[in-house]
Tab-separated table of C-alpha atoms in Angstrom:
chain	number	residue	atom	x	y	z
N	1	UNK	CA	35.870	-0.626	-92.738
N	2	UNK	CA	37.692	-1.243	-96.008
N	3	UNK	CA	40.447	1.177	-96.911
N	4	UNK	CA	41.503	1.631	-100.523
N	5	UNK	CA	44.714	-0.127	-101.596
N	6	UNK	CA	47.875	1.889	-102.316
N	7	UNK	CA	47.329	1.974	-106.087
N	8	UNK	CA	43.734	3.162	-105.635
N	9	UNK	CA	44.800	5.765	-103.046
N	10	UNK	CA	47.389	7.075	-105.500
N	11	UNK	CA	44.788	7.268	-108.280
N	12	UNK	CA	42.351	9.098	-105.983
N	13	UNK	CA	45.069	11.511	-104.873
N	14	UNK	CA	46.019	12.285	-108.476
N	15	UNK	CA	42.352	12.802	-109.401
N	16	UNK	CA	41.912	15.224	-106.494
N	17	UNK	CA	45.005	17.106	-107.710
N	18	UNK	CA	43.345	17.498	-111.124
N	19	UNK	CA	45.483	14.986	-113.063
N	20	UNK	CA	43.500	14.462	-116.275
N	21	UNK	CA	45.092	11.074	-117.023
N	22	UNK	CA	44.174	9.774	-113.569
N	23	UNK	CA	40.618	11.102	-113.943
N	24	UNK	CA	40.336	9.440	-117.352
N	25	UNK	CA	41.616	6.161	-115.875
N	26	UNK	CA	39.128	6.276	-112.990
N	27	UNK	CA	36.305	7.145	-115.406
N	28	UNK	CA	37.194	4.294	-117.774
N	29	UNK	CA	37.508	1.878	-114.881
N	30	UNK	CA	33.959	2.519	-113.614
N	31	UNK	CA	31.880	4.016	-116.443
N	32	UNK	CA	30.553	0.748	-117.890
N	33	UNK	CA	29.339	-0.620	-114.545
N	34	UNK	CA	27.789	2.734	-113.627
N	35	UNK	CA	26.084	2.998	-117.020
N	36	UNK	CA	24.557	-0.451	-116.450
N	37	UNK	CA	23.292	0.725	-113.059
N	38	UNK	CA	21.860	3.946	-114.514
N	39	UNK	CA	20.146	2.302	-117.495
N	40	UNK	CA	18.323	-0.120	-115.174
N	41	UNK	CA	16.824	2.821	-113.316
N	42	UNK	CA	16.129	5.381	-116.047
N	43	UNK	CA	15.661	2.818	-118.884
N	44	UNK	CA	16.613	5.173	-121.677
N	45	UNK	CA	20.057	5.566	-123.217
N	46	UNK	CA	20.079	9.356	-123.425
N	47	UNK	CA	18.914	9.706	-119.816
N	48	UNK	CA	21.461	7.123	-118.638
N	49	UNK	CA	24.227	9.074	-120.386
N	50	UNK	CA	23.029	12.274	-118.692
N	51	UNK	CA	23.023	10.473	-115.339
N	52	UNK	CA	26.560	9.165	-115.922
N	53	UNK	CA	27.822	12.608	-116.844
N	54	UNK	CA	26.253	14.165	-113.746
N	55	UNK	CA	27.494	11.289	-111.570
N	56	UNK	CA	31.118	11.629	-112.599
N	57	UNK	CA	30.986	15.407	-112.230
N	58	UNK	CA	29.862	14.774	-108.637
N	59	UNK	CA	32.483	12.047	-108.160
N	60	UNK	CA	35.344	14.337	-109.177
N	61	UNK	CA	33.887	17.279	-107.276
N	62	UNK	CA	33.514	15.249	-104.061
N	63	UNK	CA	36.387	12.779	-104.302
N	64	UNK	CA	38.144	14.604	-101.463
N	65	UNK	CA	35.320	13.424	-99.167
N	66	UNK	CA	35.866	9.721	-99.994
N	67	UNK	CA	37.348	8.135	-96.865
N	68	UNK	CA	37.327	4.473	-97.793
N	69	UNK	CA	34.393	3.476	-95.570
N	70	UNK	CA	33.216	1.417	-98.551
N	71	UNK	CA	34.950	0.501	-101.783
N	72	UNK	CA	35.443	3.279	-104.315
N	73	UNK	CA	33.155	1.396	-106.711
N	74	UNK	CA	30.380	1.252	-104.096
N	75	UNK	CA	30.796	4.954	-103.381
N	76	UNK	CA	30.564	5.821	-107.092
N	77	UNK	CA	27.573	3.472	-107.488
N	78	UNK	CA	25.754	5.231	-104.620
N	79	UNK	CA	26.351	8.583	-106.378
N	80	UNK	CA	25.109	7.104	-109.672
N	81	UNK	CA	21.939	5.700	-108.090
N	82	UNK	CA	21.229	9.024	-106.376
N	83	UNK	CA	21.801	10.869	-109.669
N	84	UNK	CA	19.437	8.501	-111.489
N	85	UNK	CA	16.756	8.974	-108.847
N	86	UNK	CA	17.193	12.758	-108.966
N	87	UNK	CA	16.942	12.650	-112.755
N	88	UNK	CA	13.687	10.701	-112.569
N	89	UNK	CA	12.267	13.065	-109.944
N	90	UNK	CA	13.096	16.059	-112.140
N	91	UNK	CA	11.494	14.483	-115.182
N	92	UNK	CA	8.784	12.534	-113.381
N	93	UNK	CA	5.786	11.869	-115.583
N	94	UNK	CA	4.043	9.575	-113.174
N	95	UNK	CA	2.437	9.737	-109.791
N	96	UNK	CA	2.934	7.038	-107.208
N	97	UNK	CA	-0.398	6.114	-105.714
N	98	UNK	CA	-0.811	4.861	-102.180
N	99	UNK	CA	-3.082	1.828	-102.054
N	100	UNK	CA	-4.607	0.548	-98.857
N	101	UNK	CA	-2.618	-2.334	-97.381
N	102	UNK	CA	-5.902	-4.208	-96.892
N	103	UNK	CA	-6.390	-4.619	-100.645
N	104	UNK	CA	-6.829	-8.299	-101.426
N	105	UNK	CA	-3.921	-9.103	-103.723
N	106	UNK	CA	-4.177	-12.349	-105.657
N	107	UNK	CA	-1.633	-14.918	-104.561
N	108	UNK	CA	1.032	-15.789	-107.111
N	109	UNK	CA	0.611	-19.120	-108.839
N	110	UNK	CA	2.404	-22.065	-107.319
N	111	UNK	CA	5.945	-22.675	-108.483
N	112	UNK	CA	5.419	-22.809	-112.219
N	113	UNK	CA	8.114	-24.168	-114.462
N	114	UNK	CA	9.013	-21.699	-117.180
N	115	UNK	CA	11.295	-21.854	-120.140
N	116	UNK	CA	14.469	-19.834	-119.628
N	117	UNK	CA	14.320	-16.232	-120.796
N	118	UNK	CA	17.379	-14.416	-122.068
N	119	UNK	CA	18.502	-11.341	-120.137
N	120	UNK	CA	18.049	-9.096	-123.173
N	121	UNK	CA	14.319	-9.922	-123.174
N	122	UNK	CA	14.108	-9.183	-119.451
N	123	UNK	CA	15.898	-5.824	-119.817
N	124	UNK	CA	13.690	-4.936	-122.798
N	125	UNK	CA	10.562	-5.790	-120.790
N	126	UNK	CA	11.758	-3.755	-117.782
N	127	UNK	CA	12.252	-0.738	-120.059
N	128	UNK	CA	8.592	-1.034	-121.107
N	129	UNK	CA	7.326	-0.687	-117.531
N	130	UNK	CA	5.895	2.662	-116.396
N	131	UNK	CA	8.544	4.911	-114.811
N	132	UNK	CA	7.392	4.542	-111.197
N	133	UNK	CA	7.137	0.777	-111.259
N	134	UNK	CA	10.375	0.380	-113.187
N	135	UNK	CA	12.202	2.603	-110.709
N	136	UNK	CA	10.956	0.661	-107.678
N	137	UNK	CA	11.445	-2.744	-109.326
N	138	UNK	CA	15.025	-1.799	-110.277
N	139	UNK	CA	15.855	-0.497	-106.818
N	140	UNK	CA	14.350	-3.549	-105.106
N	141	UNK	CA	15.337	-6.413	-107.401
N	142	UNK	CA	18.456	-5.167	-109.124
N	143	UNK	CA	20.030	-2.853	-106.559
N	144	UNK	CA	18.982	-4.767	-103.429
N	145	UNK	CA	17.186	-1.992	-101.541
N	146	UNK	CA	14.435	-2.848	-99.070
N	147	UNK	CA	10.995	-1.225	-99.360
N	148	UNK	CA	11.659	0.900	-96.287
N	149	UNK	CA	14.802	2.335	-97.932
N	150	UNK	CA	13.023	2.850	-101.260
N	151	UNK	CA	10.249	4.705	-99.440
N	152	UNK	CA	12.798	7.064	-97.882
N	153	UNK	CA	14.685	7.580	-101.160
N	154	UNK	CA	11.531	8.335	-103.170
N	155	UNK	CA	9.684	10.112	-100.384
N	156	UNK	CA	6.740	7.696	-100.489
N	157	UNK	CA	5.254	5.281	-97.973
N	158	UNK	CA	6.570	1.764	-97.590
N	159	UNK	CA	3.168	0.370	-98.608
N	160	UNK	CA	3.267	2.452	-101.806
N	161	UNK	CA	6.671	0.979	-102.599
N	162	UNK	CA	5.350	-2.547	-102.047
N	163	UNK	CA	2.227	-1.866	-104.107
N	164	UNK	CA	4.115	-0.346	-107.021
N	165	UNK	CA	6.609	-3.218	-106.882
N	166	UNK	CA	3.825	-5.831	-107.025
N	167	UNK	CA	2.216	-4.044	-109.966
N	168	UNK	CA	5.514	-3.739	-111.827
N	169	UNK	CA	6.348	-7.385	-111.149
N	170	UNK	CA	2.928	-8.445	-112.474
N	171	UNK	CA	3.341	-6.265	-115.561
N	172	UNK	CA	6.810	-7.693	-116.115
N	173	UNK	CA	5.423	-11.232	-115.907
N	174	UNK	CA	2.731	-10.323	-118.451
N	175	UNK	CA	5.315	-8.832	-120.799
N	176	UNK	CA	7.476	-11.945	-120.520
N	177	UNK	CA	4.560	-14.424	-120.651
N	178	UNK	CA	4.862	-15.085	-124.423
N	179	UNK	CA	8.556	-15.920	-123.967
N	180	UNK	CA	7.889	-18.128	-120.935
N	181	UNK	CA	5.561	-20.594	-122.633
């Protein structure tokens, strides 16, 4: 169990007491990292900004409940991820479809050697994925969640998470194919 250092505890205490300078400092310290987390999930600048705004409102509203079980950054990131998922659920324009686990999925090609792809191209390609696949791919690959956790978060089955992930991964490979050759 990691407890916050003295400086961080002081900042948290001042934020809880409503000190605007402390709140601004905490916001500036974490906003860029949280924006990067949000944009990977919602894939649209305006939505990511909405998610960040909602996240920090929740952070300041609930800072009194932060006990240092994890780092402050991890705690804020968890709030940001939950806000992004809630935002997508509210504005969901897709339906996750459960596919039978017995479906015969083609095996990926053997270890192919590809030319390096710049991260900007990868992020651009991820943004082009359908919402459901992008959300699951981001949670699995970028945020490190397991399919069982994703299923619980999104209220879907684990097999649906795996299926949507495979589809999104295949679509991502197709989108990046011209840059890989």
